[in-house]
Tab-separated table of C-alpha atoms in Angstrom:
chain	number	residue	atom	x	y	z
A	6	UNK	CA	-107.303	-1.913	-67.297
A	7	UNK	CA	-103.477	-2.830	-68.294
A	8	UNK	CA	-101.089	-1.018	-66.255
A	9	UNK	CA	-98.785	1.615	-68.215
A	10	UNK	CA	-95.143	0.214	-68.688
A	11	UNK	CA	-92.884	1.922	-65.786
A	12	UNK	CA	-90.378	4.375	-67.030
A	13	UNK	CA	-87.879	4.516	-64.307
A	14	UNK	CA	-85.701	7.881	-64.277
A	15	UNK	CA	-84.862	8.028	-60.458
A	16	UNK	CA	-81.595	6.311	-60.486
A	17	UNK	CA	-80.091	9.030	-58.338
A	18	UNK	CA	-82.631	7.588	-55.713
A	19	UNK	CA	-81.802	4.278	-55.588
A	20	UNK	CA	-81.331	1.651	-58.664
A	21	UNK	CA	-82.652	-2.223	-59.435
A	22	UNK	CA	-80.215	-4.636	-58.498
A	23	UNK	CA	-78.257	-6.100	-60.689
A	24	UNK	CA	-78.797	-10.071	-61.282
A	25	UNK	CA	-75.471	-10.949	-61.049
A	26	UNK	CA	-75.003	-8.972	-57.804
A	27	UNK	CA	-77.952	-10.532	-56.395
A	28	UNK	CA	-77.012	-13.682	-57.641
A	29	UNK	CA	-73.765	-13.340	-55.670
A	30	UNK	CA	-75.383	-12.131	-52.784
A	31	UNK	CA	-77.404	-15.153	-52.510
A	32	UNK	CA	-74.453	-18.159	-53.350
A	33	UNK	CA	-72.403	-16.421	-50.260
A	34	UNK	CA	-75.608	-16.531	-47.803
A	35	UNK	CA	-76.018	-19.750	-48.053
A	36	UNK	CA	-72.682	-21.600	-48.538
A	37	UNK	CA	-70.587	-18.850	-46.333
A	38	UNK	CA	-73.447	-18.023	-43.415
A	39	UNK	CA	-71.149	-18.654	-40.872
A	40	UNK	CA	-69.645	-15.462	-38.328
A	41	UNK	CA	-66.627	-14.565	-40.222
A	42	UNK	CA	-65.165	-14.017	-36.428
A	43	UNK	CA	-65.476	-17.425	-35.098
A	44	UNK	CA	-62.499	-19.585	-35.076
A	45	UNK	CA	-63.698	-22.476	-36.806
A	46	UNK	CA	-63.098	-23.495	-40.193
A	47	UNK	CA	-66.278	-21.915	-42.102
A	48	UNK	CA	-66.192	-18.896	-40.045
A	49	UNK	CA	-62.650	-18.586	-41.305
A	50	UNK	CA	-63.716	-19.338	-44.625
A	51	UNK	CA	-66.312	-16.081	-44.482
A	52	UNK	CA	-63.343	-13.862	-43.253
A	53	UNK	CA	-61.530	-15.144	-46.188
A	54	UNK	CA	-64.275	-14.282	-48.803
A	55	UNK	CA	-64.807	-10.736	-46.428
A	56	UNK	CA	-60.873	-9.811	-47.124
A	57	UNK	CA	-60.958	-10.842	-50.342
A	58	UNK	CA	-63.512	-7.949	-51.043
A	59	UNK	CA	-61.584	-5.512	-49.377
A	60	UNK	CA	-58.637	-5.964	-51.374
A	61	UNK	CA	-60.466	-6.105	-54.955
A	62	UNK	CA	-62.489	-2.966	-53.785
A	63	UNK	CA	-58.756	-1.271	-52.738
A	64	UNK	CA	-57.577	-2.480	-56.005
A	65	UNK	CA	-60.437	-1.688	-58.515
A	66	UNK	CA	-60.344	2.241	-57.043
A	67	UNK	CA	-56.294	1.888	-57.171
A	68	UNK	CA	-56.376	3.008	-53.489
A	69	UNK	CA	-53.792	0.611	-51.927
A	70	UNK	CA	-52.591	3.676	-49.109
A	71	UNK	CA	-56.492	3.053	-47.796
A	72	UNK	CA	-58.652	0.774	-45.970
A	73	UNK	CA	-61.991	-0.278	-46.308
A	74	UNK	CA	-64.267	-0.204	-43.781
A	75	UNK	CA	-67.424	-1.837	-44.696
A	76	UNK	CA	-70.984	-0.011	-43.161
A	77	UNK	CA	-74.573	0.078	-43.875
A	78	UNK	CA	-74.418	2.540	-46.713
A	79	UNK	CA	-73.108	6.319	-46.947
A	80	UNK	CA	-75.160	7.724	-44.316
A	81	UNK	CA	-73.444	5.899	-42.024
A	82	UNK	CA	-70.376	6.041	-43.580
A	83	UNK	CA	-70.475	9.440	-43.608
A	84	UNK	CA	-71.147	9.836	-40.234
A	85	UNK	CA	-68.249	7.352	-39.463
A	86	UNK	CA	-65.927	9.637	-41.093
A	87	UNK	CA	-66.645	13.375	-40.316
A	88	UNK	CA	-67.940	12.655	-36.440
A	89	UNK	CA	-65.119	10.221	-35.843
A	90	UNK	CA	-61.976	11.944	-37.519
A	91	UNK	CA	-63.348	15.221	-36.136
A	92	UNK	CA	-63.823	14.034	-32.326
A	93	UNK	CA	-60.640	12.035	-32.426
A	94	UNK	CA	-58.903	14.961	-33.320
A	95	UNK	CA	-60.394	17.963	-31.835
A	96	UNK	CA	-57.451	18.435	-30.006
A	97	UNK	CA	-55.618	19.906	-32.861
A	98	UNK	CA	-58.498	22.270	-33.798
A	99	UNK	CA	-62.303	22.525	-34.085
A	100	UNK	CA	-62.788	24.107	-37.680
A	101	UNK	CA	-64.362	21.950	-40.582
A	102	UNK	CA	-64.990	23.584	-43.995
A	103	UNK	CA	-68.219	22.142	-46.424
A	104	UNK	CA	-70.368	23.239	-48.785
A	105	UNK	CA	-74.382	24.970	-48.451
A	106	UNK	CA	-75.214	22.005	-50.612
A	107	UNK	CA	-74.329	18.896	-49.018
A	108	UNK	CA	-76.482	15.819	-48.427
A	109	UNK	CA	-78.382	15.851	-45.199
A	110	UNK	CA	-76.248	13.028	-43.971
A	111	UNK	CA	-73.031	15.097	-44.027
A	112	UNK	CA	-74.991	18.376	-43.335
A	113	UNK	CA	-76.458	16.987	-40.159
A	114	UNK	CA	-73.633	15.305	-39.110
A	115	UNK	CA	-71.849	18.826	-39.208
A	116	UNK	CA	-74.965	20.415	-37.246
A	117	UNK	CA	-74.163	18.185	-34.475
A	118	UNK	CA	-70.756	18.992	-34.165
A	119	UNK	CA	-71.564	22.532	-34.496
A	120	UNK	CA	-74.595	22.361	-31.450
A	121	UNK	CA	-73.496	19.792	-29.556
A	122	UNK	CA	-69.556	19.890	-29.357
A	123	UNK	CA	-68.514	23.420	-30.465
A	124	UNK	CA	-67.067	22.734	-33.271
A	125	UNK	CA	-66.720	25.816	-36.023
A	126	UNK	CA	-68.189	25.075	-39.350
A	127	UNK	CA	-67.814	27.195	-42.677
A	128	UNK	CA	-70.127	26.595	-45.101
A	129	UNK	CA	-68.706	27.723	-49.130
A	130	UNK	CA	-72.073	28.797	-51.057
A	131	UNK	CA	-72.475	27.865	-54.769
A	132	UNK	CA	-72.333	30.147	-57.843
A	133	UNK	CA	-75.251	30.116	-60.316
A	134	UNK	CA	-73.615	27.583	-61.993
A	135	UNK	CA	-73.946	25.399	-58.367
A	136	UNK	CA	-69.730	25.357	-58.289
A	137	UNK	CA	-67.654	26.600	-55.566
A	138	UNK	CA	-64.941	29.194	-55.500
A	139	UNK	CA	-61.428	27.603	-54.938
A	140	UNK	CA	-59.955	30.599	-54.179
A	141	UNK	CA	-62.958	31.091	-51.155
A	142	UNK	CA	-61.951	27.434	-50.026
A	143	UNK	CA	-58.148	28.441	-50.217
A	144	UNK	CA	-58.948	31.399	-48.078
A	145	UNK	CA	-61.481	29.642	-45.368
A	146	UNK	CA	-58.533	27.223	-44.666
A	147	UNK	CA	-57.070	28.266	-40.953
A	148	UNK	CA	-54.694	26.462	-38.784
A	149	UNK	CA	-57.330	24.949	-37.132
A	150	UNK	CA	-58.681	23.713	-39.750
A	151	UNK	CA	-59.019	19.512	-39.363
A	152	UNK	CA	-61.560	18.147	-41.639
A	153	UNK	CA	-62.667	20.096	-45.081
A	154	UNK	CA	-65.593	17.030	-45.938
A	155	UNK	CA	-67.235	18.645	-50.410
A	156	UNK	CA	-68.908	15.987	-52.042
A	157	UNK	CA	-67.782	15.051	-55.520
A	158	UNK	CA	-71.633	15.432	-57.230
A	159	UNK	CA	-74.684	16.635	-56.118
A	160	UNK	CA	-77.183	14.215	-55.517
A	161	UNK	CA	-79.920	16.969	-56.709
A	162	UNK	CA	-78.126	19.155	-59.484
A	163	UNK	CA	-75.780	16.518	-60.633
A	164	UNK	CA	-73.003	19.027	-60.369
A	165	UNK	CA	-69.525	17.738	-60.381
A	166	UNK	CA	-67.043	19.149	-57.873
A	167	UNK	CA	-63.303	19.410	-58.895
A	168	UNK	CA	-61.577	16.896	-56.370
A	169	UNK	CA	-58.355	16.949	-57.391
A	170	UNK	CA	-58.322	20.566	-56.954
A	171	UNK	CA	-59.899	20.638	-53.714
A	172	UNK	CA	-57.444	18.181	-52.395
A	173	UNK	CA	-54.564	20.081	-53.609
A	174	UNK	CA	-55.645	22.629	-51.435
A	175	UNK	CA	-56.318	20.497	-48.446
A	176	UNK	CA	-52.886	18.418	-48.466
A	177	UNK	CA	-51.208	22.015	-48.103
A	178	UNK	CA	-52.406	22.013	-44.487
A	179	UNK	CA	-50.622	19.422	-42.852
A	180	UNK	CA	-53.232	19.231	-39.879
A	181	UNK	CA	-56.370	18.939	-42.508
A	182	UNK	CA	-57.541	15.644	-44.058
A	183	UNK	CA	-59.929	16.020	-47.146
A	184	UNK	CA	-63.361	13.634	-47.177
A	185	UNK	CA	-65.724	13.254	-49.693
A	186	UNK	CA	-69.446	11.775	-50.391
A	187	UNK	CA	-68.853	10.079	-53.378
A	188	UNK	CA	-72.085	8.129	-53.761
A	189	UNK	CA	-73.228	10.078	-56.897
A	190	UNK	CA	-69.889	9.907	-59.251
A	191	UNK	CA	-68.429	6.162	-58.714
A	192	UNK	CA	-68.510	3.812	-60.914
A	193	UNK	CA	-70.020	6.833	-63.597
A	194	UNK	CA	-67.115	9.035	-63.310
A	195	UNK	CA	-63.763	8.809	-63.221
A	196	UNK	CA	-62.474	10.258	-59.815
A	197	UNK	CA	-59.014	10.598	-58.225
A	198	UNK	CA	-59.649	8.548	-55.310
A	199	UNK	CA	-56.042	7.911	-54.310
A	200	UNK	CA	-56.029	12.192	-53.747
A	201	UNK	CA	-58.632	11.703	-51.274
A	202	UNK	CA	-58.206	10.839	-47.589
A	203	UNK	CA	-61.222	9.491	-46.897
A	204	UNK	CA	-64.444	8.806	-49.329
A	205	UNK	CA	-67.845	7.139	-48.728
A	206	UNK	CA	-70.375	5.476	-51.172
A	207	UNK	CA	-73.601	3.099	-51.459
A	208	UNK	CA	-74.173	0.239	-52.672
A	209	UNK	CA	-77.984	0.516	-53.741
A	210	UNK	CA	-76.787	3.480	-56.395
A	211	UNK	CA	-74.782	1.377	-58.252
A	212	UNK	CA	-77.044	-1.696	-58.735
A	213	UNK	CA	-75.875	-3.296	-55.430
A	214	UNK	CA	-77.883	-3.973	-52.354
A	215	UNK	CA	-79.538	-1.218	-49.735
A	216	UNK	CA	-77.848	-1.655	-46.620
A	217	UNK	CA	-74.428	-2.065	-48.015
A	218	UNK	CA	-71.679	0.516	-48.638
A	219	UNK	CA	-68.188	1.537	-47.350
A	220	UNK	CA	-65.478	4.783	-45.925
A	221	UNK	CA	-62.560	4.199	-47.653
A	222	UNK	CA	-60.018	5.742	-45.623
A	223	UNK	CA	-56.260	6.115	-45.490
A	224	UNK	CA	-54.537	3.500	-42.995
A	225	UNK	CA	-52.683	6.347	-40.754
A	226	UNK	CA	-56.256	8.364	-40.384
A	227	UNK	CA	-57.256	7.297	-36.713
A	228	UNK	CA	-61.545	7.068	-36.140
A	229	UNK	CA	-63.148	7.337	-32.842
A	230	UNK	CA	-65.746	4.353	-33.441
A	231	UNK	CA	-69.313	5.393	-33.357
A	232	UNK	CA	-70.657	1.995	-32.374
A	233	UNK	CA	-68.368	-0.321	-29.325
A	234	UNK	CA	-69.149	-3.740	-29.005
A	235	UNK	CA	-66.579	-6.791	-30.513
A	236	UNK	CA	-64.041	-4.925	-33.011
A	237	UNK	CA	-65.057	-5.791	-36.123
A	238	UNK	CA	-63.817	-3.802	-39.107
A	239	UNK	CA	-60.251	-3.083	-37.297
A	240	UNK	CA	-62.059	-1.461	-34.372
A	241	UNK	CA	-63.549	1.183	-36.015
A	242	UNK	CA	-67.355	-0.882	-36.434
A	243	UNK	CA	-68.296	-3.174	-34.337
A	244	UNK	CA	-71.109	-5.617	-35.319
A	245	UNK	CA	-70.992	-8.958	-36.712
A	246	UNK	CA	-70.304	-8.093	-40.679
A	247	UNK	CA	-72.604	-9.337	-43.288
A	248	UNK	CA	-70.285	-11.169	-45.319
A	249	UNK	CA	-72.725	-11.777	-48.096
A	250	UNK	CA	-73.658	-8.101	-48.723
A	251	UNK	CA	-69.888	-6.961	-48.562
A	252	UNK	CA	-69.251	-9.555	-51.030
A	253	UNK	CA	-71.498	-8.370	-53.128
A	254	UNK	CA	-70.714	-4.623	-52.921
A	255	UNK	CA	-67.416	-5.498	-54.488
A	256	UNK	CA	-69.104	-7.304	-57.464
A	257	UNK	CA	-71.808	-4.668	-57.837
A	258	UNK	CA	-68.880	-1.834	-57.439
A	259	UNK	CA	-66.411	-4.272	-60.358
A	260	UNK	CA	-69.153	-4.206	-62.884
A	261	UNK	CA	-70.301	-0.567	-62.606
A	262	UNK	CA	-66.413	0.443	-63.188
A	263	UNK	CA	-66.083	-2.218	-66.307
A	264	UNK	CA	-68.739	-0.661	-67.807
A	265	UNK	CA	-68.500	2.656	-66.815
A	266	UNK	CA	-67.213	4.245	-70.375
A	267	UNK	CA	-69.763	2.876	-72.476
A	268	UNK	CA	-72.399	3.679	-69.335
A	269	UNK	CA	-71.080	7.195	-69.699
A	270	UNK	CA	-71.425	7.477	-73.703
A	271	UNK	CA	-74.906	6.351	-73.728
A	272	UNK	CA	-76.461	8.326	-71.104
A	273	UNK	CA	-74.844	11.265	-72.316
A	274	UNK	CA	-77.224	10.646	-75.516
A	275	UNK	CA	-80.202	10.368	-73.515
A	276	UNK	CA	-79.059	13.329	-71.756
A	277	UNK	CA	-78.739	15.444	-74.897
A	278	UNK	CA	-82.073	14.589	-76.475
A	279	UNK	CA	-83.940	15.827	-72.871
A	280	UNK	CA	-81.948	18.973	-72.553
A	281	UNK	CA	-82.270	19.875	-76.413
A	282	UNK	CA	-86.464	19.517	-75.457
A	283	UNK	CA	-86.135	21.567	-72.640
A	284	UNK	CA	-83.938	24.330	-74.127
A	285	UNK	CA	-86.439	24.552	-77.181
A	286	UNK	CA	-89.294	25.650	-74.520
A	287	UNK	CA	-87.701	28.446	-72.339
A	288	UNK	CA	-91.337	29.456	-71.864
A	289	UNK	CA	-92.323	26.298	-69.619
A	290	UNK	CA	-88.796	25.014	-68.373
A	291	UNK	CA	-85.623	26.720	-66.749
A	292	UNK	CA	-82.503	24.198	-67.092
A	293	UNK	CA	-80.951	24.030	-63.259
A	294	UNK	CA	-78.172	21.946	-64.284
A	295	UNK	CA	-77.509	19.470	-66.793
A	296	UNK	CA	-73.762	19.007	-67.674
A	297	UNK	CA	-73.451	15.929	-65.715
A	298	UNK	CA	-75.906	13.283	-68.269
A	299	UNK	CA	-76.456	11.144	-65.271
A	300	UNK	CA	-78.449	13.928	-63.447
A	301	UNK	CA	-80.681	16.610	-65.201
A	302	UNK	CA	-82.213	19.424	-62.594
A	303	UNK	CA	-84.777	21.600	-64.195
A	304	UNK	CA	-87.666	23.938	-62.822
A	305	UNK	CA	-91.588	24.322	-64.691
A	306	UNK	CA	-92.019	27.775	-64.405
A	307	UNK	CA	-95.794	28.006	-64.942
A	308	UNK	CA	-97.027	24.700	-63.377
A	309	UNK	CA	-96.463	23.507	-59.655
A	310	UNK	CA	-93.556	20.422	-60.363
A	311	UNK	CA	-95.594	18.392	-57.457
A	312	UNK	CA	-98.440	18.368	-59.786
A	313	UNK	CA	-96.639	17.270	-62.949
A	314	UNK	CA	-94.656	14.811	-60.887
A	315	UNK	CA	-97.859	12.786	-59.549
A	316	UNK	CA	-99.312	12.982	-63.239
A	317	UNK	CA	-95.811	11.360	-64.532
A	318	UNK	CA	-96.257	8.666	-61.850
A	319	UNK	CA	-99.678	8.206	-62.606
A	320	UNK	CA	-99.215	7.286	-65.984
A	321	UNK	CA	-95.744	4.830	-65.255
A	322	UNK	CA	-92.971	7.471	-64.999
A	323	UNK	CA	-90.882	7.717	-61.991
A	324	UNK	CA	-88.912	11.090	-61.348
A	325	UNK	CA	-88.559	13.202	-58.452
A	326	UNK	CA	-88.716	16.977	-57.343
A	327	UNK	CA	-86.320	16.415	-54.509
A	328	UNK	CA	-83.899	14.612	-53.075
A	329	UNK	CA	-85.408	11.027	-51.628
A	330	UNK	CA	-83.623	11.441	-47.947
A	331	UNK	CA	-86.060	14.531	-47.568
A	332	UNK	CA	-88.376	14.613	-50.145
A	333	UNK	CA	-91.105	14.195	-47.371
A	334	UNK	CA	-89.815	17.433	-44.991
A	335	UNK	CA	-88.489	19.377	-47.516
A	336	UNK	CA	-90.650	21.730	-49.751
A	337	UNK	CA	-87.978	23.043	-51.974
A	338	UNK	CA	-84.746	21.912	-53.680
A	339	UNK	CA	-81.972	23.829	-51.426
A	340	UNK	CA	-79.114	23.351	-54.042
A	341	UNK	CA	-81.262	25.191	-56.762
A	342	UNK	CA	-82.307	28.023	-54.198
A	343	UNK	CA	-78.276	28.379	-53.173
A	344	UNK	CA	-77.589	28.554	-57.189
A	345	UNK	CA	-80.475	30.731	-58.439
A	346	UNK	CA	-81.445	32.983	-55.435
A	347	UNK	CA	-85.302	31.800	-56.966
A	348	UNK	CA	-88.028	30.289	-54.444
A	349	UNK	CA	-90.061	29.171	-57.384
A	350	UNK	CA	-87.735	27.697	-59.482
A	351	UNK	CA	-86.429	26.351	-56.213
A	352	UNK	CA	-89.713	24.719	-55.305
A	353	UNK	CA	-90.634	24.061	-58.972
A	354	UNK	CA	-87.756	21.127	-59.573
A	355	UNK	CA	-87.965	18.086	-61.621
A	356	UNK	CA	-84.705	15.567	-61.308
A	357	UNK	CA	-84.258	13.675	-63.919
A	358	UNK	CA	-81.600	10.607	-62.776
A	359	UNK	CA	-80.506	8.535	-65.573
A	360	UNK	CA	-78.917	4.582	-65.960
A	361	UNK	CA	-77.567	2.828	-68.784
A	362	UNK	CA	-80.344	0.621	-68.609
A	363	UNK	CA	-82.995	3.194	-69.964
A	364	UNK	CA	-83.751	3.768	-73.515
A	365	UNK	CA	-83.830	7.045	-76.322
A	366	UNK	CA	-87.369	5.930	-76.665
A	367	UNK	CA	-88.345	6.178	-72.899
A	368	UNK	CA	-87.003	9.967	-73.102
A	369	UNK	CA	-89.117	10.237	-76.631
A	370	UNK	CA	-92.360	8.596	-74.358
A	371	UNK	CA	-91.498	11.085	-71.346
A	372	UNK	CA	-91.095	13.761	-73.446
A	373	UNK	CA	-94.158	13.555	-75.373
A	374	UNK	CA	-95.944	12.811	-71.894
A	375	UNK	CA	-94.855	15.880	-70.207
A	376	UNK	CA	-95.480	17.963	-72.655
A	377	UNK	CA	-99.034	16.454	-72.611
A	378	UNK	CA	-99.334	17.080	-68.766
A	379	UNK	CA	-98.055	20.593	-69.307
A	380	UNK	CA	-100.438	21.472	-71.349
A	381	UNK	CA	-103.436	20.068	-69.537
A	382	UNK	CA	-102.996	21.269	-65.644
A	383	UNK	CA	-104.921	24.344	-65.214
């Protein structure tokens, strides 16, 4: 029996890599293997091709006051960024502001400053319409106040978080430094990343490699390292770098922002022929979120969303409920509960993640499938 054609529509998860990326990835393996921290000439030749992605990544984001240091992806970045800046610094205060809907890997990273070295954390909640209140984050600010770490989307709603606005605030504390998750907006939004003191991203979201990303960070911003060893990566990650998958973060993170318009046009059809189904059946769908095209959130009110989520998979169609880094340990969507105050539409999610790559007619065949497994689970 022929196996259905995959419909892919978990970008948000991870994405394919792209050819040329790989391509890339492969040329600087094997002609530029060597330890771009050994003195001889091809190890110097691998430092060479290492700095020469630091500077196009500074230059593509137009962040020339920063640094790049390069890490295993935004979990790690992440954790590079809020433990480091906030144990460095502790000695000017132990408060950290963040959101109720941040990814685990800046949620957790807060928990263990909270549990383990007494740091204060306040936590903004969400509106129904999953933003924050600037005037609450204007208010939580105290002098203490070191680290205030909002991503710019959510990895679950798609929501888009004002960053200029939130940095604005920030900057007027001159003991605060602003940090942000940024693995869901670049290279598909436009973002003021020269506002922001520190940002992290992955490569595997925007058709690079897993096990690749980077924290951008501003030169003056001090880290306490989370790993010791040689001093790679200025001190602040130690570990011999892997030259080829840098390398190719850079290329994966140039062609995402070249075609990031016309990326942005057509999704945002795909994005409006999905919501227009889901509007015109209020019955069996509540809309979570949707005004970001890359990311469409939305709950089956009558059917359990684990059900219809197998069935999709079953028949070549790849969504999720939650997010991937808990899907496994976590029964409900926690940005949808913080917006909607709703356990079942909380538990009920479908995320719809979107690339340029898919089609009108995959939406038409996903449509037309749900719909079918709607009306067939009893």
């Amino acid at each position: 029996m022929p196996q259905p054609k995959i419909i892919y529509f978990d970008n948000a998860a991870t994405t394919p890599v792209n050819n040329e990326v790989l391509d890339t990835y492969i040329k600087v393996k094997t002609s530029y293997f060597a330890n771009p921290s050994s003195i001889h000439s091809l190890g110097q030749q691998a430092n060479r091709l290492l700095d020469k992605a630091r500077l196009q990544i500074l230059d593509l984001l137009k962040t020339n006051d920063h640094e790049v240091i390069f890490t295993s992806g935004a979990t790690e970045a992440n954790n590079l960024a809020i433990k480091g800046y906030a144990i460095k610094y502790q000695n000017r205060g132990k408060h950290i502001i963040s959101t109720n809907v941040e990814h685990p890997a800046v949620k957790e990273c807060l928990k263990q400053l909270e549990e383990q070295f007494g740091f204060q954390i306040t936590y903004l909640p969400v509106d129904e319409k999953g933003q924050i209140d600037l005037n609450q984050l204007e208010n939580a600010m105290q002098k203490d106040t070191i680290l205030v770490s909002i991503m710019a989307v959510n990895n679950e709603t798609g929501i888009i978080f004002p960053i200029k606005e939130i940095a604005q605030i920030v900057h007027k504390h001159p003991l605060a430094v602003f940090h942000s998750d940024v693995t869901q907006a670049i290279g598909k939004i436009s973002l003021p990343y020269e506002d922001i003191d520190m940002f992290s991203f992955s490569g595997h979201k925007i058709h690079g490699l897993n096990g690749t990303g980077a924290l951008i960070k501003r030169k003056k911003i001090e880290l306490l390292p989370l790993l010791s060893g040689g001093g790679q990566e200025n001190g602040f990650r130690s570990g011999t770098d892997d030259v080829a998958g840098d390398v190719a973060l850079a290329k994966a993170l140039r062609l995402s922002l070249d075609t990031m318009e016309n990326n942005y046009k057509h999704v945002s059809l795909l994005k409006e022929k999905l919501e227009k189904y889901l509007l015109d059946n209020p019955s069996e769908y509540h809309l979570n979120s949707s005004h970001n095209p890359y990311i469409i959130n939305f709950s089956t009110l009558k059917k359990k969303a684990s059900v219809v989520v197998e069935a999709l998979s079953n028949a070549g169609i790849m969504v999720s409920s939650t997010s991937a880094c808990h899907a496994h340990k976590e029964p409900l969507s926690e940005p949808v509960l913080m917006m909607s105050n709703d356990m079942h539409l909380a538990k009920n999610t479908i995320r719809i993640s979107f690339d340029a790559s898919n089609t009108l007619e995959e939406v038409d065949i996903f449509i037309n499938k749900l719909s079918s497994i709607i009306g067939e689970i009893k």
